[in-house]
Coordinates of C-alpha atoms and ligand atoms in Angstrom, one line a residue:
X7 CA -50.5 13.1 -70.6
X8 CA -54.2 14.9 -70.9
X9 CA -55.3 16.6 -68.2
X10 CA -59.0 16.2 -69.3
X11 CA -60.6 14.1 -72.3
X12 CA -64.3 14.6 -71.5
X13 CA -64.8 17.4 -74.1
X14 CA -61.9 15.8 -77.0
X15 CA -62.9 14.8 -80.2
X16 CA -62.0 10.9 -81.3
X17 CA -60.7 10.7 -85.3
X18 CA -60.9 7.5 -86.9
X19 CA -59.5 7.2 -90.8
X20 CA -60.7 3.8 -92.6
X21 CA -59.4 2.7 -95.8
X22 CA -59.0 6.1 -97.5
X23 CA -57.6 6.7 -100.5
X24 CA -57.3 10.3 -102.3
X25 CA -55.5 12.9 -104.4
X26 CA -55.8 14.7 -107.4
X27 CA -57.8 14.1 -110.7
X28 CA -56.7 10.7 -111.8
X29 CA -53.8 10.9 -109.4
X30 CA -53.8 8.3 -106.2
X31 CA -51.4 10.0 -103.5
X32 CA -53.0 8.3 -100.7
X33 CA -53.9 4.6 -101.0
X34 CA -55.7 2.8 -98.1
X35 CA -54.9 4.8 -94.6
X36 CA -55.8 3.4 -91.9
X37 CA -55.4 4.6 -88.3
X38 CA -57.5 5.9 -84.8
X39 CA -56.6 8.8 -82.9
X40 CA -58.2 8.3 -79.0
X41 CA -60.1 10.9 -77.2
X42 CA -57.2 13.1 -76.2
X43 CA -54.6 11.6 -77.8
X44 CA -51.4 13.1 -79.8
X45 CA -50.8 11.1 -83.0
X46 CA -47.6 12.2 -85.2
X47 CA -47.6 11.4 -89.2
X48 CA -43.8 11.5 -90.4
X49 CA -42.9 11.7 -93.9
X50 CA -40.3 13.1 -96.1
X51 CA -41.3 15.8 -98.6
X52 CA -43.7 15.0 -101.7
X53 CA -44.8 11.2 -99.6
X54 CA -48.4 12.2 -99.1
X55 CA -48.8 14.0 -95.6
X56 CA -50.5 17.0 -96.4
X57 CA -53.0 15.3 -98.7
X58 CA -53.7 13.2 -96.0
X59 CA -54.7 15.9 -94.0
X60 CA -56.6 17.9 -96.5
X61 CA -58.5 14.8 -97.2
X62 CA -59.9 14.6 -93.2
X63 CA -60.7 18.3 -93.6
X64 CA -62.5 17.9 -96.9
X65 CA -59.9 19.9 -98.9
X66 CA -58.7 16.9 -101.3
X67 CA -60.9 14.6 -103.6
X68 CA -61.8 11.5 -101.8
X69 CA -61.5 8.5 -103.7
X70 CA -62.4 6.0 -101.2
X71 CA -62.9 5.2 -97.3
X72 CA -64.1 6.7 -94.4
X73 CA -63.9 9.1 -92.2
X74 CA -65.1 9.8 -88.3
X75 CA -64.8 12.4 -85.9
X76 CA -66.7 12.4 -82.0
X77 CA -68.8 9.4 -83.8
X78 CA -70.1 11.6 -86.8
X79 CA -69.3 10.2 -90.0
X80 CA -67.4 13.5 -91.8
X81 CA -66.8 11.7 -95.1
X82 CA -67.1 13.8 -98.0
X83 CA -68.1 16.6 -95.5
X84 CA -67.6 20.0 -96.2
X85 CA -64.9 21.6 -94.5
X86 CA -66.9 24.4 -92.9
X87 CA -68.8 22.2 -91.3
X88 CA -66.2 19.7 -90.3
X89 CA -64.8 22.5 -88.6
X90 CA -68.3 23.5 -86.6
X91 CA -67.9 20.2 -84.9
X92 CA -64.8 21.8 -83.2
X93 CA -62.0 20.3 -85.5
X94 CA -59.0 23.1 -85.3
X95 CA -56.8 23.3 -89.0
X96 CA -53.6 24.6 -88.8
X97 CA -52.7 24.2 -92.7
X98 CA -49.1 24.1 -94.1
X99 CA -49.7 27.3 -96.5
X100 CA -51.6 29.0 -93.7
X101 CA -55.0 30.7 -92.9
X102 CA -54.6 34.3 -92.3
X103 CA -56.0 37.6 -93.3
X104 CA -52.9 38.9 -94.7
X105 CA -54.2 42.6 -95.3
X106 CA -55.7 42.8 -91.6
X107 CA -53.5 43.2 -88.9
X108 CA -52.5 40.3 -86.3
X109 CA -55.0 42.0 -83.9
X110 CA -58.2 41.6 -86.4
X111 CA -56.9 38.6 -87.3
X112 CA -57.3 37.1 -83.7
X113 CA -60.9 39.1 -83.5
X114 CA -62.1 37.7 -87.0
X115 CA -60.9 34.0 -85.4
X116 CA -63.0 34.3 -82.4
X117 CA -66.0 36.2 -84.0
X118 CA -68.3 33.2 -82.9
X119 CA -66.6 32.1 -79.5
X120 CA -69.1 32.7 -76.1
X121 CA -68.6 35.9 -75.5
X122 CA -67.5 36.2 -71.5
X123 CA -65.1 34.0 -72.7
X124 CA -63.2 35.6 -75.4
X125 CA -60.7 37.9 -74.1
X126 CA -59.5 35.2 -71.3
X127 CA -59.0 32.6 -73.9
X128 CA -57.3 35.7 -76.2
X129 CA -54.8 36.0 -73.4
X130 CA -53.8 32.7 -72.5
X131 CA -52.8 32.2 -76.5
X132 CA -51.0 35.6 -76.6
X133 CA -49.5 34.4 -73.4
X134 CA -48.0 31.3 -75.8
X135 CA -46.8 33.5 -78.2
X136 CA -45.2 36.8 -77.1
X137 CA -44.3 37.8 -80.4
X138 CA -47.5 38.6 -81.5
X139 CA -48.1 40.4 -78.9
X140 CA -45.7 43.1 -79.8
X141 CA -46.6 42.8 -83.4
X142 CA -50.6 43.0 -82.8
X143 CA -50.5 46.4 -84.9
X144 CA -48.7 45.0 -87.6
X145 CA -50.3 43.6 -90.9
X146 CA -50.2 39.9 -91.0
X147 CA -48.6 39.6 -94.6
X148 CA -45.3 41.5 -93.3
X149 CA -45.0 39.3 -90.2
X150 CA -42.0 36.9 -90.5
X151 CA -42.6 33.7 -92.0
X152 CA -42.0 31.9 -88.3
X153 CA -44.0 34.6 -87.0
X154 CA -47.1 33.5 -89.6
X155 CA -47.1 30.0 -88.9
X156 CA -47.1 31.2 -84.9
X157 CA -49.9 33.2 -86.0
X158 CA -51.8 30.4 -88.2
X159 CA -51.6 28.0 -85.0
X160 CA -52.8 31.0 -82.5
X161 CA -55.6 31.6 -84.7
X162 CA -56.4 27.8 -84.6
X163 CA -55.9 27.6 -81.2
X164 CA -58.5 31.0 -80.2
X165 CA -61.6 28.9 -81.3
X166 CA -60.4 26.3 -78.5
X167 CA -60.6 22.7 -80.9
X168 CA -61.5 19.6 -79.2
X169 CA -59.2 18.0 -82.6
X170 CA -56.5 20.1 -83.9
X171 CA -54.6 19.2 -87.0
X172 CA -51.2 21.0 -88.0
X173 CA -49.9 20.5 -91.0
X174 CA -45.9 20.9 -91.0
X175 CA -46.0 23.7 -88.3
X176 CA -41.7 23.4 -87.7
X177 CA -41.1 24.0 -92.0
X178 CA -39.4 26.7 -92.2
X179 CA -38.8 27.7 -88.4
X180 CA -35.7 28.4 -86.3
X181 CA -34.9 25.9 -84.1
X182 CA -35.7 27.9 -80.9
X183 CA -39.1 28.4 -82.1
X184 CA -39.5 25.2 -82.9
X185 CA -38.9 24.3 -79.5
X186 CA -41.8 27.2 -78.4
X187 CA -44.1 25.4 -80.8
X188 CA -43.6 22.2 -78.9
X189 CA -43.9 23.6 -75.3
X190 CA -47.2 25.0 -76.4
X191 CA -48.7 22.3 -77.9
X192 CA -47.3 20.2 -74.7
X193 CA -49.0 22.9 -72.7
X194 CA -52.2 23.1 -74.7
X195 CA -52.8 19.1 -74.2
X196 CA -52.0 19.5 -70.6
X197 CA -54.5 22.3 -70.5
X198 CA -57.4 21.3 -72.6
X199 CA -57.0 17.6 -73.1
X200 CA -56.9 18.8 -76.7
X201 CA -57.1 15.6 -79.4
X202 CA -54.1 15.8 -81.8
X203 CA -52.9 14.8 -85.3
X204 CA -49.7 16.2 -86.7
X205 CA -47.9 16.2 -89.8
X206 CA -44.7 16.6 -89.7
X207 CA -40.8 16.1 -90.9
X208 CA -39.2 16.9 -87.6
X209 CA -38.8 13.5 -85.2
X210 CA -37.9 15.3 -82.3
X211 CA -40.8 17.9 -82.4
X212 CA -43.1 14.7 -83.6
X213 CA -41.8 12.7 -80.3
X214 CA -42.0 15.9 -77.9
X215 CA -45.5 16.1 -78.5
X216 CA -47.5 12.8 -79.7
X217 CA -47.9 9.6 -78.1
X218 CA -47.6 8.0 -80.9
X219 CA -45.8 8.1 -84.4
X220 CA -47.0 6.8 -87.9
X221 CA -44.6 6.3 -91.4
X222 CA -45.9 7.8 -94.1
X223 CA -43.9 6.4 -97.2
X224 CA -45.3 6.7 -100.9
X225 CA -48.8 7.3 -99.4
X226 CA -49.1 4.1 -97.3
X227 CA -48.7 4.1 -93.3
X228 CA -45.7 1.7 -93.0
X229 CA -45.2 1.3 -89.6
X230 CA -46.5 3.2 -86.1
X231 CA -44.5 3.4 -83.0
X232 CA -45.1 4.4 -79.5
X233 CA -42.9 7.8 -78.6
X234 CA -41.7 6.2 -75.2
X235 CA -40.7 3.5 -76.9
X236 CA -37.2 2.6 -76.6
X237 CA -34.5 3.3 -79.7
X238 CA -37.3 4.7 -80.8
X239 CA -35.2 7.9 -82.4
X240 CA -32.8 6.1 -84.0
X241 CA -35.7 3.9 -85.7
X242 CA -37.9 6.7 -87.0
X243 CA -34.2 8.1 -88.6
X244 CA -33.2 5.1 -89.9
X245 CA -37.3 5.2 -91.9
X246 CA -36.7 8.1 -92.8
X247 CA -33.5 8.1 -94.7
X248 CA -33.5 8.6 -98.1
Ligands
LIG301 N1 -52.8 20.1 -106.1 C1 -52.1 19.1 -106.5 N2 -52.3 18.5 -107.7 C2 -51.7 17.5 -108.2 N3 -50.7 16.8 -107.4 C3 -50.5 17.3 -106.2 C4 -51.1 18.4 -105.7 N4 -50.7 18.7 -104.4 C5 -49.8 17.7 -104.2 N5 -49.6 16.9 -105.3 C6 -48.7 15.7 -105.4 O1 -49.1 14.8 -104.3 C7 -47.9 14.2 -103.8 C8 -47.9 14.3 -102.3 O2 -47.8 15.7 -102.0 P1 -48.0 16.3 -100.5 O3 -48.0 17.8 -100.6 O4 -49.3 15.7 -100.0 O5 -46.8 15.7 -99.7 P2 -46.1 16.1 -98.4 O6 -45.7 14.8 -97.7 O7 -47.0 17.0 -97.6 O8 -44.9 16.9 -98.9 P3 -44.1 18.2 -98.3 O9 -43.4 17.8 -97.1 O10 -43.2 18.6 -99.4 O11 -45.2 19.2 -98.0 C9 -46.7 14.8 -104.5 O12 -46.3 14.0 -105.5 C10 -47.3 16.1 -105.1 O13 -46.6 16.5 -106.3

Protein backbone atom coordinates (compact mmCIF):
# COMPACT_ATOMS: atom_id res chain seq x y z
CA UNK A 1 0.00 0.00 0.00
CA UNK A 2 3.30 2.50 0.10
CA UNK A 3 3.28 5.23 -1.96
CA UNK A 4 7.13 5.42 -2.04
CA UNK A 5 9.85 2.94 -0.46
CA UNK A 6 12.99 4.58 -1.91
CA UNK A 7 13.86 6.38 1.35
CA UNK A 8 12.37 3.27 4.00
CA UNK A 9 14.46 1.59 6.26
CA UNK A 10 14.54 -2.53 6.00
CA UNK A 11 14.53 -4.36 9.72
CA UNK A 12 15.69 -7.72 9.96
CA UNK A 13 15.65 -9.59 13.59
CA UNK A 14 17.93 -13.06 13.62
CA UNK A 15 17.78 -15.43 16.37
CA UNK A 16 17.43 -12.93 19.27
CA UNK A 17 17.01 -13.72 22.53
CA UNK A 18 16.81 -11.09 25.54
CA UNK A 19 15.41 -9.89 28.89
CA UNK A 20 16.32 -9.07 32.16
CA UNK A 21 19.28 -10.25 34.42
CA UNK A 22 19.17 -13.96 34.34
CA UNK A 23 15.59 -13.72 32.96
CA UNK A 24 14.98 -15.08 29.10
CA UNK A 25 11.66 -13.22 27.96
CA UNK A 26 12.54 -13.45 24.41
CA UNK A 27 13.98 -16.75 23.02
CA UNK A 28 15.10 -17.00 19.29
CA UNK A 29 12.97 -14.23 17.20
CA UNK A 30 13.13 -14.42 13.96
CA UNK A 31 11.46 -12.23 11.38
CA UNK A 32 12.12 -9.36 8.29
CA UNK A 33 10.23 -6.38 7.84
CA UNK A 34 10.62 -5.16 3.82
CA UNK A 35 11.44 -1.67 2.78
CA UNK A 36 8.04 -0.06 3.41
CA UNK A 37 6.36 -2.62 4.91
CA UNK A 38 3.77 -2.69 8.02
CA UNK A 39 4.52 -5.71 10.26
CA UNK A 40 2.06 -6.22 13.40
CA UNK A 41 3.41 -8.32 16.60
CA UNK A 42 0.16 -9.54 18.69
CA UNK A 43 0.41 -10.76 22.07
CA UNK A 44 -1.49 -10.87 25.16
CA UNK A 45 -0.25 -8.96 28.22
CA UNK A 46 3.13 -10.08 30.04
CA UNK A 47 4.09 -12.56 26.45
CA UNK A 48 7.16 -10.58 25.57
CA UNK A 49 6.15 -7.71 23.04
CA UNK A 50 7.58 -4.78 24.53
CA UNK A 51 10.84 -6.49 25.36
CA UNK A 52 11.02 -7.35 21.96
CA UNK A 53 10.92 -3.97 20.90
CA UNK A 54 13.16 -2.41 23.47
CA UNK A 55 15.64 -5.06 22.43
CA UNK A 56 15.67 -3.55 18.51
CA UNK A 57 16.02 -0.18 20.08
CA UNK A 58 18.78 -1.13 22.42
CA UNK A 59 16.78 -0.60 25.63
CA UNK A 60 16.75 -4.45 26.89
CA UNK A 61 19.88 -6.66 27.53
CA UNK A 62 20.63 -8.75 24.52
CA UNK A 63 21.45 -12.10 25.12
CA UNK A 64 21.85 -13.42 21.72
CA UNK A 65 21.26 -12.76 17.85
CA UNK A 66 21.19 -10.15 15.53
CA UNK A 67 19.91 -7.23 14.51
CA UNK A 68 19.81 -5.06 11.02
CA UNK A 69 18.38 -2.00 9.98
CA UNK A 70 18.88 -0.18 6.02
CA UNK A 71 21.93 -3.02 6.00
CA UNK A 72 23.67 -1.65 9.24
CA UNK A 73 24.22 -4.16 11.68
CA UNK A 74 22.48 -2.27 15.03
CA UNK A 75 23.25 -5.08 17.45
CA UNK A 76 24.11 -4.03 20.75
CA UNK A 77 23.80 -0.38 19.35
CA UNK A 78 23.11 2.36 21.40
CA UNK A 79 19.78 3.67 21.21
CA UNK A 80 20.72 7.22 20.38
CA UNK A 81 22.36 6.23 17.58
CA UNK A 82 19.91 3.59 16.36
CA UNK A 83 17.67 6.32 16.22
CA UNK A 84 20.23 8.81 14.03
CA UNK A 85 19.78 6.21 11.33
CA UNK A 86 16.12 7.47 11.13
CA UNK A 87 14.43 4.63 13.28
CA UNK A 88 11.07 6.56 14.91
CA UNK A 89 10.20 4.95 18.83
CA UNK A 90 6.96 5.38 19.93
CA UNK A 91 7.39 3.50 23.49
CA UNK A 92 4.46 2.11 25.51
CA UNK A 93 5.31 4.41 28.75
CA UNK A 94 5.99 7.26 26.41
CA UNK A 95 8.61 9.99 25.58
CA UNK A 96 7.58 13.32 26.47
CA UNK A 97 8.66 16.34 28.29
CA UNK A 98 6.06 16.33 30.85
CA UNK A 99 6.87 19.78 32.50
CA UNK A 100 7.11 21.63 28.88
CA UNK A 101 4.11 22.30 27.16
CA UNK A 102 2.76 20.22 23.95
CA UNK A 103 4.13 23.15 21.84
CA UNK A 104 7.99 22.80 23.15
CA UNK A 105 7.56 19.43 23.15
CA UNK A 106 6.94 19.36 19.32
CA UNK A 107 10.01 22.20 19.02
CA UNK A 108 12.37 20.04 21.31
CA UNK A 109 11.30 16.86 18.77
CA UNK A 110 12.29 18.67 15.73
CA UNK A 111 15.35 20.63 17.11
CA UNK A 112 17.64 18.81 14.45
CA UNK A 113 15.10 18.51 11.38
CA UNK A 114 16.34 20.81 8.00
CA UNK A 115 15.20 23.83 8.78
CA UNK A 116 12.84 25.12 5.61
CA UNK A 117 11.31 22.04 6.45
CA UNK A 118 10.15 22.17 9.85
CA UNK A 119 7.07 24.05 10.19
CA UNK A 120 5.43 22.27 6.94
CA UNK A 121 6.16 18.85 8.43
CA UNK A 122 4.86 20.51 12.03
CA UNK A 123 1.60 21.04 10.28
CA UNK A 124 0.83 18.11 8.48
CA UNK A 125 1.23 16.10 12.00
CA UNK A 126 -0.96 18.66 13.89
CA UNK A 127 -3.19 18.26 10.90
CA UNK A 128 -3.38 14.29 12.19
CA UNK A 129 -4.03 15.20 15.48
CA UNK A 130 -6.41 18.18 16.20
CA UNK A 131 -6.41 17.79 19.68
CA UNK A 132 -3.14 18.93 20.25
CA UNK A 133 -3.64 21.62 18.45
CA UNK A 134 -6.02 23.13 20.86
CA UNK A 135 -3.99 21.99 23.75
CA UNK A 136 -0.45 23.35 22.39
CA UNK A 137 -0.38 25.72 25.51
CA UNK A 138 -1.00 23.10 27.81
CA UNK A 139 1.71 21.16 29.81
CA UNK A 140 2.15 17.78 28.60
CA UNK A 141 1.85 15.90 32.07
CA UNK A 142 -1.87 17.22 32.39
CA UNK A 143 -2.80 16.14 28.87
CA UNK A 144 -5.27 13.09 28.88
CA UNK A 145 -3.74 9.85 28.95
CA UNK A 146 -5.14 9.30 25.07
CA UNK A 147 -4.09 12.63 24.44
CA UNK A 148 -0.19 11.62 25.61
CA UNK A 149 0.05 8.66 23.66
CA UNK A 150 -1.38 10.99 20.47
CA UNK A 151 1.35 13.25 21.57
CA UNK A 152 4.19 10.45 22.04
CA UNK A 153 3.33 9.25 18.31
CA UNK A 154 3.29 13.07 16.92
CA UNK A 155 6.53 13.60 18.42
CA UNK A 156 7.81 10.34 16.75
CA UNK A 157 6.28 11.20 13.69
CA UNK A 158 7.95 15.21 13.52
CA UNK A 159 11.46 13.75 13.01
CA UNK A 160 9.86 12.05 9.72
CA UNK A 161 11.33 7.96 10.41
CA UNK A 162 12.10 5.96 7.58
CA UNK A 163 11.18 2.76 10.49
CA UNK A 164 8.81 3.62 13.09
CA UNK A 165 8.14 1.29 16.02
CA UNK A 166 4.95 1.70 18.41
CA UNK A 167 4.78 -0.01 21.12
CA UNK A 168 0.91 -0.69 22.24
CA UNK A 169 -0.20 2.78 20.96
CA UNK A 170 -4.38 1.61 21.29
CA UNK A 171 -3.66 0.62 25.52
CA UNK A 172 -5.63 2.65 27.13
CA UNK A 173 -7.48 4.60 24.27
CA UNK A 174 -11.18 5.11 23.39
CA UNK A 175 -12.24 3.32 20.70
CA UNK A 176 -12.78 6.48 18.41
CA UNK A 177 -9.35 7.41 18.85
CA UNK A 178 -8.25 4.26 18.20
CA UNK A 179 -9.68 4.43 14.96
CA UNK A 180 -7.78 8.11 14.44
CA UNK A 181 -4.60 6.28 15.31
CA UNK A 182 -5.15 3.86 12.57
CA UNK A 183 -6.27 6.37 9.78
CA UNK A 184 -2.98 8.18 10.58
CA UNK A 185 -0.74 5.54 10.46
CA UNK A 186 -2.71 4.37 7.16
CA UNK A 187 -2.21 7.88 6.00
CA UNK A 188 1.46 8.24 7.04
CA UNK A 189 2.40 4.95 4.94
CA UNK A 190 0.49 6.21 2.11
CA UNK A 191 2.36 9.48 2.47
CA UNK A 192 5.90 8.61 3.35
CA UNK A 193 6.19 4.92 2.38
CA UNK A 194 7.09 4.89 6.14
CA UNK A 195 8.63 1.11 7.26
CA UNK A 196 6.55 -0.18 10.14
CA UNK A 197 6.63 -2.56 13.18
CA UNK A 198 3.88 -2.62 15.73
CA UNK A 199 3.16 -4.05 18.91
CA UNK A 200 0.03 -4.47 19.74
CA UNK A 201 -3.13 -6.24 21.61
CA UNK A 202 -5.78 -4.91 19.34
CA UNK A 203 -6.47 -7.26 15.95
CA UNK A 204 -8.50 -4.93 14.27
CA UNK A 205 -6.10 -1.92 14.64
CA UNK A 206 -3.08 -4.63 13.99
CA UNK A 207 -5.08 -5.66 10.55
CA UNK A 208 -6.07 -1.96 9.58
CA UNK A 209 -2.65 -1.05 9.40
CA UNK A 210 0.09 -3.95 8.70
CA UNK A 211 0.50 -6.28 5.91
CA UNK A 212 1.27 -8.71 7.94
CA UNK A 213 0.69 -10.21 11.47
CA UNK A 214 3.15 -12.22 13.87
CA UNK A 215 2.01 -14.41 17.33
CA UNK A 216 3.87 -13.63 20.04
CA UNK A 217 3.15 -16.43 22.70
CA UNK A 218 5.56 -16.94 25.81
CA UNK A 219 8.33 -15.10 23.88
CA UNK A 220 8.39 -17.19 20.73
CA UNK A 221 6.82 -16.00 17.21
CA UNK A 222 4.27 -18.83 16.78
CA UNK A 223 2.82 -18.24 13.70
CA UNK A 224 2.59 -15.04 10.96
CA UNK A 225 -0.24 -14.34 8.78
CA UNK A 226 -0.96 -12.17 5.84
CA UNK A 227 -3.81 -9.34 6.93
CA UNK A 228 -5.74 -9.99 3.53
CA UNK A 229 -5.80 -13.26 4.24
CA UNK A 230 -8.99 -14.82 4.52
CA UNK A 231 -10.73 -15.87 8.15
CA UNK A 232 -7.94 -14.24 9.00
CA UNK A 233 -9.82 -12.40 12.17
CA UNK A 234 -11.36 -15.20 13.44
CA UNK A 235 -7.78 -17.03 13.46
CA UNK A 236 -5.74 -14.28 15.15
CA UNK A 237 -8.83 -14.48 18.05
CA UNK A 238 -8.92 -17.87 18.28
CA UNK A 239 -4.54 -17.43 19.09
CA UNK A 240 -5.21 -15.20 21.19
CA UNK A 241 -7.57 -16.63 23.59
CA UNK A 242 -6.58 -17.28 26.87
N1 LIG B 1 12.31 -4.52 33.78
C1 LIG B 1 11.95 -5.80 33.93
N2 LIG B 1 12.61 -6.62 34.78
C2 LIG B 1 12.27 -7.92 34.91
N3 LIG B 1 11.26 -8.50 34.23
C3 LIG B 1 10.57 -7.75 33.39
C4 LIG B 1 10.87 -6.36 33.18
N4 LIG B 1 9.99 -5.86 32.27
C5 LIG B 1 9.20 -6.90 31.91
N5 LIG B 1 9.53 -8.03 32.57
C6 LIG B 1 8.90 -9.33 32.43
O1 LIG B 1 9.02 -9.77 31.09
C7 LIG B 1 7.84 -10.44 30.66
C8 LIG B 1 7.33 -9.80 29.39
O2 LIG B 1 6.95 -8.46 29.65
P1 LIG B 1 6.65 -7.42 28.48
O3 LIG B 1 6.36 -6.11 29.13
O4 LIG B 1 7.72 -7.49 27.48
O5 LIG B 1 5.32 -8.05 27.86
P2 LIG B 1 4.20 -7.36 26.97
O6 LIG B 1 3.75 -8.41 26.02
O7 LIG B 1 4.67 -6.08 26.42
O8 LIG B 1 3.07 -7.12 28.05
P3 LIG B 1 2.00 -5.89 28.18
O9 LIG B 1 1.02 -6.11 27.08
O10 LIG B 1 1.42 -6.14 29.55
O11 LIG B 1 2.77 -4.62 28.07
C9 LIG B 1 6.86 -10.37 31.82
O12 LIG B 1 6.90 -11.59 32.50
C10 LIG B 1 7.41 -9.25 32.68
O13 LIG B 1 7.10 -9.47 34.03
Amino acid sequence: MSATTADTLDLHVRDLDAGYGAATVIHGVTFDVAPGEALAVVGRNGMGKTTLLKAIMGHAGRAAGAVRVGGADITGRAPHRIVRLGVGYAAQEGNLFADLTVAENLQAATMHARRGHKAERREEVLAYFPVLEKRLWQTAGTLSGGEQKMLVLALALLREPRLLIIDEISDGLQPSVVDTVGDVLRAERERRGTSLLMAEQNVDLSLRVADRVAVLKLGRIVSTVDSAAGGVRDRLMKELAP
